[in-house]
Amino acid sequence: MLRDTRSAVVTLMTDFGLCDSFVGVMKGVVLSRCPGARIVDITHLVPAGDVRAGAFALLTAYRYFPKGTVHVAVVDPGVGSARRAIAARGSDVTFVGPDNGLLSLALRGETSVVVRRIENQRLFLTPVSATFHGRDVFAPVAAYLANGGSFAEVGPETDEWVRLPWPEPTRGVNGWLGQVVHVDHFGNAITNLPNTTLEPASVNRFTLLCGRRRVPVGTCYAAVPKGRAVAVAGSSGCIEIAVNGGNAARSLGLKRGSKVRLVAPG
């Protein structure tokens, strides 16, 4: 039995931008098949084709939505190729997207994950375009699931799906070794060092080393004067490097993969 779709939440996250009609078309497909759906845009400004940036955006956003939300993610440079399409179900959450690692960072934190290959063509729009699976595959499948459709009907279960590697921080002599995993719109460089590596009672004891630069650790961006760099416990759950009123990535030459070291005296 299909559920009351007035409670159905469907999110969209893509690299489509906002200049063209792609996002609106996907919303139209979802609403045509699940008229009561509430559609929320996570972002459509993921850098074009940057699967890892999209995976990070999904990871940091999905937990803040109601139970039962269906998340549609499309950053799909391999659209129309032999890459698979998948739907994944965790604890009270469903993801739909290409099997290129885009969903994998979010799935790392989920328990009892079931992944299915999207192969039931009866759920698709036809004909299926080789350049727009967001419209013809992912949106209609998401609408079907938001409508209470059977997850098993999507396609066969699989354990073979693409997982992006996540660089784990390592413990050093007097601190932690890590790296930048994402640079946001403000130029803040987000690292893989969990906020928990900082001891809240002694934040000021730590220093973050970026190459030859020593960046103090503070409680907020304004803990240092304008134009100065600071490392803070970020909202993503990981330590980030910022410049008060500026762009840390540009000022410090940071990018994804840049090495950092969190050290404490002693």
Coordinates of C-alpha atoms in Angstrom, one line a residue:
M1 CA 0.0 0.0 0.0
L2 CA 1.3 3.4 -0.9
R3 CA 1.8 5.8 1.9
D4 CA 0.4 9.3 2.4
T5 CA 2.8 11.3 0.2
R6 CA 2.0 14.5 2.0
S7 CA 4.8 13.5 4.3
A8 CA 7.3 12.5 1.6
V9 CA 10.5 14.5 1.4
V10 CA 12.7 14.3 -1.7
T11 CA 16.0 16.2 -1.8
L12 CA 18.0 17.0 -5.0
M13 CA 21.7 17.6 -5.1
T14 CA 23.4 18.0 -8.5
D15 CA 26.1 19.8 -10.5
F16 CA 23.6 21.1 -12.9
G17 CA 23.8 24.8 -11.9
L18 CA 20.8 27.1 -12.1
C19 CA 21.0 28.6 -15.6
D20 CA 19.4 25.7 -17.4
S21 CA 16.1 23.8 -17.0
F22 CA 17.6 20.5 -15.7
V23 CA 16.7 21.0 -12.1
G24 CA 13.2 22.2 -12.8
V25 CA 12.6 19.2 -15.1
M26 CA 13.6 16.7 -12.4
K27 CA 11.3 18.4 -10.0
G28 CA 8.5 18.1 -12.6
V29 CA 9.1 14.4 -12.9
V30 CA 9.0 13.8 -9.2
L31 CA 5.8 15.8 -8.7
S32 CA 4.1 14.1 -11.7
R33 CA 4.7 10.7 -10.0
C34 CA 4.5 11.8 -6.4
P35 CA 2.3 14.9 -6.3
G36 CA 2.4 15.3 -2.5
A37 CA 6.2 15.3 -2.4
R38 CA 8.1 18.1 -0.7
I39 CA 11.2 18.8 -2.7
V40 CA 14.2 20.4 -1.1
D41 CA 17.3 21.5 -2.9
I42 CA 20.5 20.7 -1.1
T43 CA 22.7 22.3 -3.8
H44 CA 23.0 22.4 -7.5
L45 CA 26.4 24.2 -7.5
V46 CA 28.7 21.2 -7.0
P47 CA 31.7 21.8 -9.3
A48 CA 30.9 20.2 -12.7
G49 CA 31.8 16.5 -12.6
D50 CA 33.4 16.7 -9.1
V51 CA 32.1 13.5 -7.6
R52 CA 34.1 13.8 -4.4
A53 CA 32.8 17.3 -3.8
G54 CA 29.2 16.1 -4.3
A55 CA 29.8 13.1 -2.0
F56 CA 31.0 15.5 0.7
A57 CA 28.0 17.8 0.3
L58 CA 25.6 14.8 0.6
L59 CA 27.5 13.5 3.6
T60 CA 27.3 16.8 5.5
A61 CA 23.6 17.4 4.7
Y62 CA 21.6 14.3 4.7
R63 CA 21.4 13.7 8.5
Y64 CA 19.4 16.9 9.0
F65 CA 16.3 15.7 7.1
P66 CA 13.3 13.8 8.4
K67 CA 13.3 10.0 8.7
G68 CA 12.2 8.4 5.4
T69 CA 13.7 11.1 3.2
V70 CA 14.7 10.1 -0.3
H71 CA 17.9 11.8 -1.4
V72 CA 18.6 12.1 -5.2
A73 CA 22.2 12.9 -6.0
V74 CA 23.4 13.5 -9.6
V75 CA 27.0 14.3 -10.3
D76 CA 27.4 12.0 -13.2
P77 CA 30.3 12.5 -15.7
G78 CA 29.8 8.9 -16.8
V79 CA 26.1 9.3 -17.7
G80 CA 25.2 7.0 -20.6
S81 CA 28.2 4.7 -20.2
A82 CA 28.4 1.3 -18.6
R83 CA 28.3 2.8 -15.1
R84 CA 25.5 1.4 -13.0
A85 CA 22.7 3.3 -11.3
I86 CA 21.9 2.4 -7.7
A87 CA 19.5 2.9 -4.9
A88 CA 20.7 2.5 -1.3
R89 CA 18.7 2.2 1.9
G90 CA 20.2 2.8 5.4
S91 CA 18.5 3.4 8.7
D92 CA 15.3 5.4 7.7
V93 CA 16.9 7.0 4.7
T94 CA 17.1 6.2 1.0
F95 CA 19.6 7.4 -1.6
V96 CA 19.3 7.3 -5.4
G97 CA 22.1 8.1 -7.8
P98 CA 24.9 6.9 -10.1
D99 CA 27.3 4.2 -8.9
N100 CA 30.4 6.3 -9.1
G101 CA 31.1 6.8 -5.4
L102 CA 28.7 9.8 -5.0
L103 CA 26.6 8.1 -2.4
S104 CA 29.4 6.2 -0.6
L105 CA 30.6 8.8 1.9
A106 CA 27.1 9.1 3.3
L107 CA 26.7 5.4 3.4
R108 CA 29.9 5.0 5.5
G109 CA 28.0 6.2 8.5
E110 CA 24.9 4.1 8.0
T111 CA 24.2 0.7 9.5
S112 CA 22.5 -2.2 7.8
V113 CA 22.9 -0.7 4.3
V114 CA 21.2 -2.4 1.4
V115 CA 22.2 -1.4 -2.1
R116 CA 20.2 -2.4 -5.2
R117 CA 21.1 -1.9 -8.9
I118 CA 18.4 0.2 -10.6
E119 CA 17.3 -2.1 -13.4
N120 CA 13.5 -2.1 -13.4
Q121 CA 12.8 -0.2 -16.6
R122 CA 9.1 0.0 -15.9
L123 CA 10.0 2.7 -13.4
F124 CA 11.8 4.9 -15.9
L125 CA 10.7 7.6 -18.2
T126 CA 10.9 6.4 -21.8
P127 CA 12.8 6.7 -24.0
V128 CA 15.8 7.0 -21.7
S129 CA 18.2 9.7 -22.8
A130 CA 21.9 8.8 -22.7
T131 CA 22.6 12.3 -21.4
F132 CA 20.0 12.9 -18.7
H133 CA 19.5 10.0 -16.3
G134 CA 18.6 12.5 -13.7
R135 CA 15.3 13.0 -15.5
D136 CA 14.7 9.6 -16.9
V137 CA 16.0 7.2 -14.2
F138 CA 16.8 8.8 -10.9
A139 CA 13.9 11.2 -10.5
P140 CA 11.1 8.7 -11.4
V141 CA 12.7 6.0 -9.2
A142 CA 13.0 8.5 -6.3
A143 CA 9.3 9.4 -6.8
Y144 CA 8.3 5.7 -6.8
L145 CA 10.1 5.1 -3.5
A146 CA 8.8 8.4 -2.0
N147 CA 5.3 7.1 -2.9
G148 CA 5.9 4.0 -0.8
G149 CA 6.9 1.7 -3.6
S150 CA 8.7 -1.5 -2.8
F151 CA 12.5 -1.1 -2.6
A152 CA 12.9 -4.7 -3.8
E153 CA 11.2 -3.8 -7.1
V154 CA 14.0 -1.3 -8.0
G155 CA 16.4 -4.1 -8.9
P156 CA 18.6 -6.8 -7.6
E157 CA 20.6 -6.4 -4.4
T158 CA 24.4 -6.0 -4.8
D159 CA 27.5 -5.8 -2.6
E160 CA 29.5 -4.5 -5.5
W161 CA 29.3 -0.7 -5.6
V162 CA 31.8 2.0 -5.9
R163 CA 33.3 3.3 -2.6
L164 CA 35.3 6.5 -2.5
P165 CA 38.4 6.2 -0.2
W166 CA 38.2 8.4 2.9
P167 CA 41.7 9.4 4.2
E168 CA 41.8 8.5 7.9
P169 CA 44.0 10.8 10.1
T170 CA 47.0 9.2 11.7
R171 CA 48.4 9.8 15.2
G172 CA 51.8 11.4 15.3
V173 CA 54.4 11.9 18.1
N174 CA 52.6 15.0 19.6
G175 CA 49.5 15.3 17.5
W176 CA 47.7 14.2 14.4
L177 CA 48.5 14.1 10.7
G178 CA 45.6 14.9 8.3
Q179 CA 44.7 16.5 5.0
V180 CA 42.2 18.8 3.4
V181 CA 39.2 16.9 2.1
H182 CA 37.1 19.9 0.9
V183 CA 37.2 23.6 0.2
D184 CA 33.9 25.4 0.6
H185 CA 32.4 28.5 -1.1
F186 CA 34.1 30.8 1.4
G187 CA 37.6 29.2 0.8
N188 CA 37.5 27.4 4.2
A189 CA 39.7 24.3 4.0
I190 CA 37.9 21.4 5.7
T191 CA 40.2 18.7 7.0
N192 CA 39.7 15.0 7.8
L193 CA 40.6 15.7 11.5
P194 CA 37.5 15.2 13.6
N195 CA 36.6 18.0 16.0
T196 CA 37.0 15.4 18.8
T197 CA 40.8 15.5 18.3
L198 CA 40.6 18.9 20.0
E199 CA 40.2 18.9 23.8
P200 CA 37.6 21.6 24.4
A201 CA 39.1 22.7 27.7
S202 CA 42.5 23.4 26.0
V203 CA 41.8 24.5 22.5
N204 CA 44.4 27.2 22.7
R205 CA 47.1 24.7 23.3
F206 CA 46.9 23.4 19.8
T207 CA 48.5 24.7 16.6
L208 CA 47.8 23.5 13.0
L209 CA 50.7 23.3 10.7
C210 CA 50.1 23.9 6.9
G211 CA 53.5 23.5 5.3
R212 CA 55.6 26.1 7.0
R213 CA 52.7 28.1 8.2
R214 CA 51.6 27.9 11.8
V215 CA 47.8 28.4 12.3
P216 CA 46.4 29.0 15.8
V217 CA 43.4 27.0 16.9
G218 CA 40.5 29.2 18.1
T219 CA 36.9 28.8 19.1
C220 CA 35.5 30.8 16.1
Y221 CA 36.5 32.7 13.0
A222 CA 36.6 36.0 15.0
A223 CA 39.1 34.6 17.5
V224 CA 41.8 36.2 15.4
P225 CA 42.1 39.7 13.8
K226 CA 40.7 40.3 10.3
G227 CA 42.9 38.8 7.6
R228 CA 44.5 36.3 10.0
A229 CA 44.2 32.5 9.7
V230 CA 42.6 30.3 12.3
A231 CA 41.7 26.6 12.7
V232 CA 38.3 25.9 14.3
A233 CA 36.0 23.0 15.1
G234 CA 33.8 23.2 12.0
S235 CA 30.0 22.5 11.5
S236 CA 30.8 19.5 9.3
G237 CA 32.3 17.7 12.4
C238 CA 35.8 18.2 11.2
I239 CA 38.5 20.9 11.9
E240 CA 38.6 23.6 9.2
I241 CA 41.1 26.3 8.4
A242 CA 39.7 29.7 7.7
V243 CA 40.8 33.3 7.3
N244 CA 38.8 35.9 9.2
G245 CA 37.1 37.9 6.5
G246 CA 39.2 36.2 3.8
N247 CA 39.8 33.0 1.8
A248 CA 42.0 30.5 3.5
A249 CA 42.5 28.3 0.4
R250 CA 43.8 31.2 -1.6
S251 CA 45.8 32.8 1.1
L252 CA 47.5 29.6 2.3
G253 CA 47.6 27.8 -1.0
L254 CA 45.4 25.0 0.3
K255 CA 43.5 22.5 -1.9
R256 CA 42.0 19.0 -1.5
G257 CA 44.8 16.7 -0.5
S258 CA 47.0 19.4 1.1
K259 CA 48.7 17.9 4.2
V260 CA 48.2 19.4 7.7
R261 CA 49.4 18.6 11.1
L262 CA 47.7 19.3 14.4
V263 CA 50.2 19.6 17.2
A264 CA 50.2 20.3 20.9
P265 CA 53.3 21.4 22.9
G266 CA 55.1 18.9 25.0

